[in-house]
RNA sequence: AGAGAGGUGUCCGAGUGGUUUAAGGAGCACGCUUGGAAAGCGUGUAUACGGCAACGUAUCGGGGGUUCGAAUCCCUUCCUCUCUGCCA
């Protein structure tokens, strides 16, 4: 959530930056400032009147104690008159505040200076490419054929149990998921992250704090009987650990990692994007999350990008890093780097990680602050990234490591899987 | 799921309608004291909004109500603990 005070002081800059995010209604900036002016004015008159009521009430208390009943009664009537003016003011103030709140949440985060202009994924900026293009034998297959050939994942039975997009992993396929989760967590822990195993459902307040509500309600599964949402990513429960918290500066940076299943309704996807494991409603992911000093978030973002890169290198996958353009970025992010791995069998790049700096957008929304050395309260910055999402990594390894006789494994995974080959 | 007891500041804890401007204690910070430390003494120690400031307003789990006035009374909701039930 953006702060009105910031918009007030940087009106033109804010508009320019919102335009990079392709936010259509730039006049809303002026609207919000006008609403805030009205709010201030109402609050000032309300406070003044309430102060009178408070003072009079205290006086009544004193008169009652002294037994001067008649005077007390007179004063009571006077205050009752004030109250009739106070009540409508109170209602109006609540209205204006709600309206202001509902309006300001419509603003996406402002993009970082490094974010390229552009609207479509084609306009993302290639930052780096690494690893080697795998050479496959003639007759190599895509993962959807391989997993059925070796009986690793059964989509039909998953559909029978739940619906399409809920894969059923079987035997070595299931064990491989477990091995990947374990490897990713260990890799993150070794880099200084603390492991959490969070709840997989969250309440409304948590979903609001990280920006899933009110906008993206339709993208989450909603357990209406209890009004809980199935998490679309571990970012939601883990970041919310620090909702409504004032940290000490010395506690920063907070580095957290968590495994969780992720549930996404993904309305409106179609075609080859959804084939096999490319897009599913339930998948496994290991996430990294940091809460840091605002002066450090640029630097930490680069560290997180380097961390994920190292992880992909260790898996021997060809990868590229993209800096997302304004139009392709998420709502709450100030800057995002996407990682894609190359699938030779599909001849396409698959997104496996997204690392973002949210700056104070989430922390302001969830009131996660810290007290600096001077004793001043400031909003921290939050960042997160996948390290890593499993299905497409699974797909890429299965495809790129296939041989005529089976599927090999990257060296680092062999001890986790307990064999040299997947099949 | 049922019955009961609770939720007060960084923590413990008093407070059953009006000097509560939330007692008292602990912790923490600073100062005095000391050769140094401890003890002792003194001062300070929540957040948000408005205001140049003085200060004002709000907040005793959340929301709503009664009242001139609510931490205190009423309604509602969430959470914690104890017992019972059910369950991996």
Short mmCIF file of C-alpha atoms (C1' of nucleotides) in Angstrom, two decimals:
data_model
loop_
_atom_site.label_atom_id
_atom_site.label_comp_id
_atom_site.label_asym_id
_atom_site.label_seq_id
_atom_site.Cartn_x
_atom_site.Cartn_y
_atom_site.Cartn_z
CA UNK A 1 0.00 0.00 0.00
CA UNK A 2 1.31 3.43 -0.87
CA UNK A 3 1.42 6.17 1.75
CA UNK A 4 -0.61 9.34 1.22
CA UNK A 5 2.21 11.42 2.66
CA UNK A 6 4.51 10.06 -0.05
CA UNK A 7 2.00 10.75 -2.82
CA UNK A 8 1.52 14.27 -1.47
CA UNK A 9 5.22 15.05 -1.59
CA UNK A 10 5.99 13.24 -4.86
CA UNK A 11 2.86 13.65 -6.89
CA UNK A 12 4.43 13.90 -10.33
CA UNK A 13 7.03 11.21 -9.76
CA UNK A 14 4.32 8.88 -8.48
CA UNK A 15 2.24 9.48 -11.60
CA UNK A 16 5.19 8.81 -13.90
CA UNK A 17 5.97 5.60 -12.08
CA UNK A 18 2.37 4.43 -12.01
CA UNK A 19 2.34 4.92 -15.77
CA UNK A 20 5.26 2.49 -16.09
CA UNK A 21 3.11 -0.06 -14.27
CA UNK A 22 0.34 0.73 -16.78
CA UNK A 23 -1.94 1.98 -14.06
CA UNK A 24 -4.74 3.67 -16.00
CA UNK A 25 -6.36 6.08 -13.59
CA UNK A 26 -3.62 8.60 -12.74
CA UNK A 27 -6.13 11.19 -11.51
CA UNK A 28 -6.72 8.91 -8.57
CA UNK A 29 -3.55 10.38 -7.06
CA UNK A 30 -5.24 13.78 -6.81
CA UNK A 31 -8.45 12.18 -5.62
CA UNK A 32 -6.67 10.44 -2.77
CA UNK A 33 -4.93 13.63 -1.66
CA UNK A 34 -8.27 15.46 -1.68
CA UNK A 35 -9.84 12.68 0.38
CA UNK A 36 -6.99 12.92 2.84
CA UNK A 37 -7.48 16.67 3.13
CA UNK A 38 -11.11 16.10 3.97
CA UNK A 39 -10.14 13.44 6.49
CA UNK A 40 -7.73 15.80 8.24
CA UNK A 41 -10.29 18.56 8.42
CA UNK A 42 -12.96 16.26 9.84
CA UNK A 43 -10.56 14.85 12.36
CA UNK A 44 -9.56 18.32 13.53
CA UNK A 45 -13.17 19.37 14.22
CA UNK A 46 -13.97 16.03 15.78
CA UNK A 47 -10.97 16.18 18.12
CA UNK A 48 -11.83 19.69 19.18
CA UNK A 49 -15.42 18.83 20.00
CA UNK A 50 -14.51 15.59 21.72
CA UNK A 51 -12.03 17.50 23.87
CA UNK A 52 -14.88 19.75 25.06
CA UNK A 53 -17.06 16.72 25.88
CA UNK A 54 -14.21 15.09 27.79
CA UNK A 55 -13.52 18.23 29.80
CA UNK A 56 -17.21 18.68 30.65
CA UNK A 57 -17.60 15.06 31.65
CA UNK A 58 -14.73 15.39 34.03
CA UNK A 59 -16.28 18.48 35.50
CA UNK A 60 -19.56 16.63 36.03
CA UNK A 61 -17.64 13.96 37.91
CA UNK A 62 -16.20 16.63 40.20
CA UNK A 63 -19.60 18.25 40.80
CA UNK A 64 -21.21 14.91 41.61
CA UNK A 65 -18.49 14.19 44.11
CA UNK A 66 -19.16 17.50 45.82
CA UNK A 67 -22.89 16.84 45.76
CA UNK A 68 -23.75 19.77 43.53
CA UNK A 69 -26.40 17.86 41.67
CA UNK A 70 -28.24 20.71 40.03
CA UNK A 71 -25.17 22.15 38.35
CA UNK A 72 -24.18 18.69 37.22
CA UNK A 73 -27.58 18.19 35.60
CA UNK A 74 -27.27 21.48 33.74
CA UNK A 75 -23.88 20.52 32.42
CA UNK A 76 -25.17 17.12 31.39
CA UNK A 77 -27.81 18.72 29.20
CA UNK A 78 -25.21 20.95 27.65
CA UNK A 79 -22.96 18.02 26.78
CA UNK A 80 -25.91 16.09 25.38
CA UNK A 81 -26.34 18.98 22.95
CA UNK A 82 -22.71 18.73 21.87
CA UNK A 83 -23.15 15.03 21.34
CA UNK A 84 -25.84 15.52 18.74
CA UNK A 85 -23.27 17.38 16.66
CA UNK A 86 -20.56 14.85 17.39
CA UNK A 87 -22.39 11.74 16.20
CA UNK A 88 -22.90 12.72 12.55
CA UNK A 89 -19.32 13.94 12.43
CA UNK A 90 -18.14 10.58 13.68
CA UNK A 91 -20.13 8.76 11.02
CA UNK A 92 -18.87 11.05 8.28
CA UNK A 93 -15.29 10.57 9.43
CA UNK A 94 -15.62 6.79 9.36
CA UNK A 95 -17.06 7.03 5.86
CA UNK A 96 -14.25 9.18 4.54
CA UNK A 97 -11.61 6.99 6.13
CA UNK A 98 -13.09 3.85 4.63
CA UNK A 99 -13.34 5.51 1.23
CA UNK A 100 -9.73 6.65 1.45
CA UNK A 101 -8.60 3.18 2.45
CA UNK A 102 -10.56 1.50 -0.35
CA UNK A 103 -9.11 3.92 -2.87
CA UNK A 104 -5.50 3.79 -1.82
CA UNK A 105 -5.34 0.00 -1.92
CA UNK A 106 -6.06 0.25 -5.63
CA UNK A 107 -2.58 1.62 -6.31
CA UNK A 108 0.02 -0.95 -7.24
CA UNK A 109 3.51 -0.53 -5.86
CA UNK A 110 5.69 1.98 -7.69
CA UNK A 111 8.37 0.42 -9.88
CA UNK A 112 12.05 0.69 -9.01
CA UNK A 113 14.20 2.93 -11.24
CA UNK A 114 15.73 -0.13 -12.89
CA UNK A 115 12.40 -1.46 -14.14
CA UNK A 116 12.18 -1.28 -17.93
CA UNK A 117 9.13 0.23 -19.61
CA UNK A 118 7.02 -2.19 -21.56
CA UNK A 119 3.81 -4.07 -21.39
CA UNK A 120 4.28 -7.66 -22.46
CA UNK A 121 6.59 -10.53 -21.42
CA UNK A 122 8.51 -9.99 -24.69
CA UNK A 123 9.66 -6.63 -23.34
CA UNK A 124 11.31 -8.10 -20.25
CA UNK A 125 15.01 -7.42 -20.12
CA UNK A 126 17.44 -10.33 -20.34
CA UNK A 127 19.97 -9.81 -17.57
CA UNK A 128 21.97 -12.98 -17.75
CA UNK A 129 22.01 -16.42 -19.27
CA UNK A 130 23.99 -19.39 -17.99
CA UNK A 131 24.45 -23.14 -18.30
CA UNK A 132 24.62 -25.19 -21.44
CA UNK A 133 21.87 -26.18 -23.82
CA UNK A 134 21.34 -29.89 -23.32
CA UNK A 135 21.78 -32.13 -26.35
CA UNK A 136 19.13 -34.80 -26.36
CA UNK A 137 19.18 -38.10 -28.21
CA UNK A 138 16.90 -38.52 -31.20
CA UNK A 139 13.42 -39.46 -30.00
CA UNK A 140 13.68 -37.62 -26.71
CA UNK A 141 10.28 -36.91 -25.22
CA UNK A 142 8.52 -34.11 -23.32
CA UNK A 143 7.95 -34.65 -19.61
CA UNK A 144 4.27 -35.47 -19.98
CA UNK A 145 5.21 -38.50 -22.02
CA UNK A 146 8.13 -39.47 -19.80
CA UNK A 147 6.19 -39.33 -16.56
CA UNK A 148 3.54 -41.60 -17.93
CA UNK A 149 6.12 -43.92 -19.54
CA UNK A 150 7.89 -44.34 -16.17
CA UNK A 151 4.72 -43.99 -14.07
CA UNK A 152 5.96 -41.00 -12.04
CA UNK A 153 2.84 -38.83 -12.13
CA UNK A 154 -0.77 -39.76 -12.84
CA UNK A 155 -2.90 -36.80 -13.93
CA UNK A 156 -6.01 -38.84 -14.71
CA UNK A 157 -6.29 -40.28 -11.24
CA UNK A 158 -5.56 -36.86 -9.75
CA UNK A 159 -8.49 -35.56 -11.79
CA UNK A 160 -10.66 -38.37 -10.52
CA UNK A 161 -9.79 -37.60 -6.91
CA UNK A 162 -10.09 -33.82 -7.16
CA UNK A 163 -10.08 -32.27 -10.61
CA UNK A 164 -7.71 -31.31 -13.39
CA UNK A 165 -4.47 -29.73 -12.27
CA UNK A 166 -4.12 -31.83 -9.14
CA UNK A 167 -1.34 -34.27 -10.00
CA UNK A 168 -0.93 -37.58 -8.21
CA UNK A 169 2.77 -38.36 -7.78
CA UNK A 170 3.62 -42.04 -7.61
CA UNK A 171 6.58 -44.08 -6.37
CA UNK A 172 9.85 -42.54 -7.54
CA UNK A 173 7.96 -39.47 -8.71
CA UNK A 174 6.70 -38.88 -5.19
CA UNK A 175 10.07 -39.62 -3.61
CA UNK A 176 11.74 -37.21 -6.01
CA UNK A 177 9.45 -34.40 -4.84
CA UNK A 178 10.51 -35.11 -1.28
CA UNK A 179 14.20 -35.15 -2.28
CA UNK A 180 13.91 -31.80 -4.06
CA UNK A 181 12.14 -30.16 -1.10
CA UNK A 182 14.80 -31.46 1.27
CA UNK A 183 17.66 -30.32 -0.94
CA UNK A 184 16.24 -26.84 -1.46
CA UNK A 185 15.58 -26.33 2.24
CA UNK A 186 19.07 -27.49 3.18
CA UNK A 187 20.57 -25.20 0.57
CA UNK A 188 18.65 -22.22 1.97
CA UNK A 189 19.44 -23.06 5.58
CA UNK A 190 23.14 -23.29 4.72
CA UNK A 191 22.91 -19.70 3.42
CA UNK A 192 21.58 -18.48 6.77
CA UNK A 193 17.82 -18.84 6.39
CA UNK A 194 15.70 -20.16 9.26
CA UNK A 195 13.24 -22.87 8.34
CA UNK A 196 9.52 -22.48 9.08
CA UNK A 197 6.65 -24.84 8.46
CA UNK A 198 3.64 -22.50 8.35
CA UNK A 199 -0.12 -23.05 8.28
CA UNK A 200 -1.35 -23.78 4.76
CA UNK A 201 -4.53 -21.77 5.26
CA UNK A 202 -4.69 -18.13 6.26
CA UNK A 203 -7.35 -15.75 7.49
CA UNK A 204 -8.52 -12.61 5.73
CA UNK A 205 -6.19 -10.26 7.57
CA UNK A 206 -3.13 -12.23 6.44
CA UNK A 207 -4.30 -12.45 2.84
CA UNK A 208 -4.89 -8.72 2.87
CA UNK A 209 -1.49 -7.92 4.36
CA UNK A 210 0.55 -9.48 1.57
CA UNK A 211 -1.75 -8.07 -1.13
CA UNK A 212 -3.78 -11.14 -2.21
CA UNK A 213 -6.95 -9.41 -1.00
CA UNK A 214 -8.97 -7.53 -1.98
CA UNK A 215 -7.89 -7.75 -5.61
CA UNK A 216 -6.97 -11.33 -6.30
CA UNK A 217 -9.70 -13.01 -4.36
CA UNK A 218 -10.61 -15.16 -7.35
CA UNK A 219 -7.13 -16.64 -7.60
CA UNK A 220 -7.27 -18.32 -4.21
CA UNK A 221 -9.27 -21.29 -2.99
CA UNK A 222 -11.61 -20.11 -0.27
CA UNK A 223 -12.88 -22.31 2.56
CA UNK A 224 -16.05 -20.34 3.14
CA UNK A 225 -17.35 -22.16 6.23
CA UNK A 226 -14.43 -20.77 8.24
CA UNK A 227 -13.46 -17.92 5.91
CA UNK A 228 -9.93 -19.24 5.41
CA UNK A 229 -7.93 -19.11 2.20
CA UNK A 230 -5.63 -21.88 0.95
CA UNK A 231 -2.24 -20.28 0.50
CA UNK A 232 -1.07 -19.54 -3.05
CA UNK A 233 2.51 -19.34 -1.71
CA UNK A 234 4.34 -19.67 1.62
CA UNK A 235 5.08 -15.95 1.30
CA UNK A 236 1.62 -15.25 2.73
CA UNK A 237 1.83 -17.05 6.10
CA UNK A 238 5.55 -16.47 6.58
CA UNK A 239 5.58 -12.72 5.88
CA UNK A 240 2.58 -12.39 8.20
CA UNK A 241 4.63 -13.67 11.13
CA UNK A 242 5.71 -10.04 11.43
CA UNK A 243 2.34 -8.37 10.89
CA UNK A 244 1.71 -5.70 13.57
CA UNK A 245 5.20 -6.05 14.99
CA UNK A 246 7.76 -3.40 15.91
CA UNK A 247 11.20 -4.98 15.58
CA UNK A 248 14.48 -3.87 17.03
CA UNK A 249 16.92 -2.70 14.38
CA UNK A 250 19.38 -5.33 15.59
CA UNK A 251 16.89 -8.10 14.69
CA UNK A 252 17.24 -7.23 10.99
CA UNK A 253 17.74 -8.80 8.55
CA UNK A 254 15.22 -11.62 9.08
CA UNK A 255 15.87 -14.51 6.72
CA UNK A 256 13.20 -17.17 6.49
CA UNK A 257 12.61 -20.19 4.31
CA UNK A 258 9.58 -22.44 4.15
CA UNK A 259 8.28 -25.40 2.22
CA UNK A 260 4.59 -25.43 1.42
CA UNK A 261 2.13 -26.74 -1.08
CA UNK A 262 0.68 -23.88 -3.13
CA UNK A 263 -2.92 -23.71 -4.27
CA UNK A 264 -3.84 -21.58 -7.27
CA UNK A 265 -7.07 -21.42 -9.18
CA UNK A 266 -5.26 -19.89 -12.18
CA UNK A 267 -8.45 -18.92 -13.98
CA UNK A 268 -8.06 -18.28 -17.68
CA UNK A 269 -5.02 -20.39 -18.62
CA UNK A 270 -5.04 -22.51 -21.74
CA UNK A 271 -3.06 -24.28 -24.43
CA UNK A 272 0.47 -25.61 -24.14
CA UNK A 273 1.00 -23.46 -21.03
CA UNK A 274 -1.10 -25.88 -19.03
CA UNK A 275 0.18 -29.13 -20.53
CA UNK A 276 1.63 -31.62 -18.04
CA UNK A 277 3.31 -29.99 -15.08
CA UNK A 278 3.67 -26.58 -16.72
CA UNK A 279 0.69 -25.20 -14.81
CA UNK A 280 -1.23 -26.94 -12.07
CA UNK A 281 -3.61 -25.99 -9.27
CA UNK A 282 -1.56 -27.59 -6.52
CA UNK A 283 2.21 -27.68 -6.45
CA UNK A 284 5.14 -27.79 -4.03
CA UNK A 285 7.44 -24.87 -3.49
CA UNK A 286 10.25 -23.77 -1.21
CA UNK A 287 10.23 -20.03 -0.62
CA UNK A 288 12.77 -17.58 0.79
CA UNK A 289 11.61 -14.43 2.52
CA UNK A 290 13.56 -11.54 4.01
CA UNK A 291 12.60 -8.55 6.09
CA UNK A 292 15.37 -5.97 6.02
CA UNK A 293 16.43 -2.40 6.71
CA UNK A 294 15.18 -0.12 3.90
CA UNK A 295 18.73 0.95 3.05
CA UNK A 296 19.67 -2.68 2.43
CA UNK A 297 16.87 -4.00 0.26
CA UNK A 298 18.54 -3.32 -3.10
CA UNK A 299 21.64 -5.15 -2.00
CA UNK A 300 19.66 -8.02 -0.46
CA UNK A 301 17.66 -8.45 -3.67
CA UNK A 302 20.92 -8.97 -5.56
CA UNK A 303 22.05 -11.48 -2.96
CA UNK A 304 18.81 -13.40 -3.28
CA UNK A 305 19.10 -13.45 -7.05
CA UNK A 306 22.68 -14.75 -6.75
CA UNK A 307 21.48 -17.38 -4.26
CA UNK A 308 18.80 -18.75 -6.59
CA UNK A 309 21.26 -18.67 -9.49
CA UNK A 310 23.71 -20.77 -7.50
CA UNK A 311 20.97 -23.27 -6.79
CA UNK A 312 20.10 -23.59 -10.49
CA UNK A 313 23.77 -23.95 -11.41
CA UNK A 314 24.07 -26.79 -8.88
CA UNK A 315 21.25 -28.59 -10.70
CA UNK A 316 23.09 -28.25 -14.02
CA UNK A 317 20.16 -26.59 -15.76
CA UNK A 318 20.45 -23.96 -18.44
CA UNK A 319 18.84 -20.81 -17.13
CA UNK A 320 18.26 -17.16 -17.84
CA UNK A 321 17.44 -14.23 -15.60
CA UNK A 322 14.94 -11.61 -16.71
CA UNK A 323 14.21 -8.23 -15.25
CA UNK A 324 10.46 -7.86 -15.64
CA UNK A 325 9.06 -4.82 -17.39
CA UNK A 326 6.43 -2.63 -15.77
CA UNK A 327 3.52 -4.34 -17.47
CA UNK A 328 4.55 -7.89 -16.55
CA UNK A 329 5.29 -7.27 -12.87
CA UNK A 330 3.15 -8.21 -9.93
CA UNK A 331 0.90 -5.72 -8.21
CA UNK A 332 2.85 -5.37 -4.96
CA UNK A 333 6.39 -5.61 -6.35
CA UNK A 334 8.82 -2.74 -6.94
CA UNK A 335 11.19 -4.89 -8.96
CA UNK A 336 11.12 -8.54 -9.97
CA UNK A 337 13.64 -10.94 -11.48
CA UNK A 338 12.26 -14.09 -13.08
CA UNK A 339 14.33 -17.22 -13.50
CA UNK A 340 13.58 -19.53 -16.37
CA UNK A 341 15.11 -22.88 -17.20
CA UNK A 342 15.36 -24.20 -20.72
CA UNK A 343 13.46 -27.32 -21.61
CA UNK A 344 15.04 -28.79 -24.70
CA UNK A 345 12.27 -31.32 -25.27
CA UNK A 346 9.60 -28.63 -25.27
CA UNK A 347 11.97 -26.06 -26.82
CA UNK A 348 10.79 -23.39 -24.43
CA UNK A 349 11.78 -21.56 -21.29
CA UNK A 350 9.92 -22.42 -18.10
CA UNK A 351 9.59 -19.98 -15.23
CA UNK A 352 10.85 -21.60 -12.04
CA UNK A 353 11.47 -18.69 -9.72
CA UNK A 354 10.47 -15.11 -9.20
CA UNK A 355 12.47 -12.92 -6.84
CA UNK A 356 11.03 -9.56 -5.82
CA UNK A 357 11.63 -6.55 -3.65
CA UNK A 358 8.36 -5.20 -2.27
CA UNK A 359 10.08 -2.36 -0.43
CA UNK A 360 7.57 -0.99 2.09
CA UNK A 361 4.45 -1.90 0.11
CA UNK A 362 3.64 -5.02 2.13
CA UNK A 363 5.16 -3.86 5.40
CA UNK A 364 3.13 -0.66 5.41
CA UNK A 365 0.03 -2.65 4.69
CA UNK A 366 0.75 -5.05 7.53
CA UNK A 367 2.40 -2.57 9.89
CA UNK A 368 5.74 -4.32 10.14
CA UNK A 369 8.13 -1.73 11.53
CA UNK A 370 11.39 -1.38 13.34
CA UNK A 371 12.83 1.12 15.74
CA UNK A 372 16.04 2.63 14.38
CA UNK A 373 19.09 3.70 16.37
CA UNK A 374 17.62 7.17 16.90
CA UNK A 375 14.43 5.61 18.32
CA UNK A 376 12.37 6.49 15.27
CA UNK A 377 9.85 3.99 13.94
CA UNK A 378 10.32 3.07 10.28
CA UNK A 379 8.76 0.58 7.92
CA UNK A 380 10.99 -2.35 7.05
CA UNK A 381 11.34 -3.69 3.51
CA UNK A 382 10.17 -7.16 2.53
CA UNK A 383 11.51 -9.40 -0.23
CA UNK A 384 10.81 -12.92 -1.35
CA UNK A 385 11.62 -15.45 -4.00
CA UNK A 386 11.06 -19.05 -4.94
CA UNK A 387 13.95 -21.28 -4.15
CA UNK A 388 12.48 -23.15 -5.91
CA UNK A 389 9.06 -24.11 -7.35
CA UNK A 390 9.02 -27.84 -7.97
CA UNK A 391 6.85 -28.85 -10.93
CA UNK A 392 8.80 -27.11 -13.67
CA UNK A 393 12.12 -28.05 -12.11
CA UNK A 394 10.85 -31.61 -12.06
CA UNK A 395 9.81 -31.27 -15.70
CA UNK A 396 13.13 -29.74 -16.74
CA UNK A 397 15.23 -32.38 -14.97
CA UNK A 398 13.14 -35.24 -16.34
CA UNK A 399 13.41 -33.84 -19.85
CA UNK A 400 17.02 -32.67 -19.86
CA UNK A 401 18.46 -35.66 -18.01
CA UNK A 402 16.62 -38.32 -20.02
CA UNK A 403 18.69 -41.03 -21.71
CA UNK A 404 17.73 -43.88 -23.97
CA UNK A 405 17.48 -46.16 -20.96
CA UNK A 406 16.11 -43.95 -18.21
CA UNK A 407 16.50 -40.60 -16.43
CA UNK A 408 19.75 -39.55 -14.77
CA UNK A 409 20.02 -37.14 -11.84
CA UNK A 410 22.14 -34.05 -11.07
CA UNK A 411 24.98 -35.03 -8.72
CA UNK A 412 23.73 -32.87 -5.84
CA UNK A 413 20.39 -34.67 -5.80
CA UNK A 414 21.73 -38.20 -5.80
CA UNK A 415 22.31 -38.41 -2.02
CA UNK A 416 18.87 -36.92 -1.40
CA UNK A 417 17.17 -39.37 -3.72
CA UNK A 418 19.36 -42.28 -2.66
CA UNK A 419 20.29 -43.37 -6.19
CA UNK A 420 22.29 -42.19 -9.20
CA UNK A 421 19.33 -42.28 -11.52
CA UNK A 422 15.70 -41.32 -11.13
CA UNK A 423 14.71 -44.37 -13.19
"C1'" A B 1 -17.88 -30.17 19.60
"C1'" G B 2 -19.73 -29.27 25.04
"C1'" A B 3 -18.83 -26.91 30.12
"C1'" G B 4 -15.92 -23.47 32.83
"C1'" A B 5 -11.99 -19.64 33.55
"C1'" G B 6 -9.44 -15.84 31.30
"C1'" G B 7 -7.27 -11.78 27.55
"C1'" U B 8 -4.76 -4.79 30.84
"C1'" G B 9 1.81 -1.38 28.57
"C1'" U B 10 8.30 -4.88 26.86
"C1'" C B 11 6.94 -8.57 30.88
"C1'" C B 12 4.32 -9.64 35.66
"C1'" G B 13 0.19 -7.53 37.79
"C1'" A B 14 -3.79 -4.06 40.47
"C1'" G B 15 -8.07 -2.05 38.91
"C1'" U B 16 -16.44 -3.91 39.43
"C1'" G B 17 -19.06 3.60 36.28
"C1'" G B 18 -16.27 9.71 37.90
"C1'" U B 19 -8.38 13.02 40.44
"C1'" U B 20 -7.03 6.41 36.27
"C1'" U B 21 -3.48 11.61 33.79
"C1'" A B 22 -4.01 2.86 34.02
"C1'" A B 23 -1.47 1.74 40.81
"C1'" G B 24 2.67 -1.32 42.07
"C1'" G B 25 6.74 -4.44 40.63
"C1'" A B 26 10.34 -6.34 37.07
"C1'" G B 27 13.16 -5.40 32.81
"C1'" C B 28 15.59 -1.84 29.73
"C1'" A B 29 18.04 3.20 28.84
"C1'" C B 30 20.42 7.46 30.80
"C1'" G B 31 22.38 10.12 35.08
"C1'" C B 32 24.31 10.29 40.22
"C1'" U B 33 27.25 7.24 43.40
"C1'" U B 34 32.00 3.76 42.79
"C1'" G B 35 38.92 2.36 41.75
"C1'" G B 36 35.47 -0.90 38.80
"C1'" A B 37 30.98 -3.54 39.39
"C1'" A B 38 26.67 -4.74 42.28
"C1'" A B 39 23.38 -2.46 45.50
"C1'" G B 40 21.15 2.26 46.29
"C1'" C B 41 19.05 6.93 44.55
"C1'" G B 42 17.00 9.95 40.49
"C1'" U B 43 14.93 10.44 35.56
"C1'" G B 44 12.91 8.22 31.40
"C1'" U B 45 10.61 4.01 29.01
"C1'" A B 46 3.62 2.12 23.80
"C1'" U B 47 1.39 3.16 19.01
"C1'" A B 48 -1.52 5.91 15.44
"C1'" C B 49 -3.74 10.48 13.64
"C1'" G B 50 -3.91 15.99 13.73
"C1'" G B 51 -0.64 20.33 15.05
"C1'" C B 52 5.48 24.53 13.73
"C1'" A B 53 4.81 23.65 18.80
"C1'" A B 54 2.36 23.59 23.45
"C1'" C B 55 -0.95 20.12 23.14
"C1'" G B 56 -5.37 17.45 21.49
"C1'" U B 57 -7.82 12.82 19.97
"C1'" A B 58 -8.05 7.46 19.76
"C1'" U B 59 -6.44 2.65 21.55
"C1'" C B 60 -6.95 -2.12 28.13
"C1'" G B 61 -7.83 -8.89 22.21
"C1'" G B 62 -11.37 -7.06 17.71
"C1'" G B 63 -16.20 -4.86 16.47
"C1'" G B 64 -20.79 -2.69 18.19
"C1'" G B 65 -23.99 -0.67 22.18
"C1'" U B 66 -25.69 1.84 27.04
"C1'" U B 67 -24.03 6.64 29.57
"C1'" C B 68 -22.70 13.47 30.44
"C1'" G B 69 -18.59 9.86 31.48
"C1'" A B 70 -16.54 2.75 30.23
"C1'" A B 71 -10.46 -1.11 31.29
"C1'" U B 72 -15.03 -1.55 34.43
"C1'" C B 73 -22.00 -2.63 32.38
"C1'" C B 74 -24.54 -5.10 27.82
"C1'" C B 75 -24.26 -7.62 22.85
"C1'" U B 76 -21.12 -9.95 19.35
"C1'" U B 77 -16.66 -12.08 17.59
"C1'" C B 78 -11.57 -13.95 17.86
"C1'" C B 79 -7.85 -16.09 20.81
"C1'" U B 80 -5.59 -18.72 25.29
"C1'" C B 81 -6.00 -22.15 29.43
"C1'" U B 82 -8.62 -26.34 32.32
"C1'" C B 83 -12.01 -30.45 32.12
"C1'" U B 84 -15.10 -33.68 28.93
"C1'" G B 85 -15.86 -35.68 23.99
"C1'" C B 86 -13.87 -36.89 19.16
"C1'" C B 87 -9.58 -37.70 16.24
"C1'" A B 88 -3.92 -38.59 13.38
#
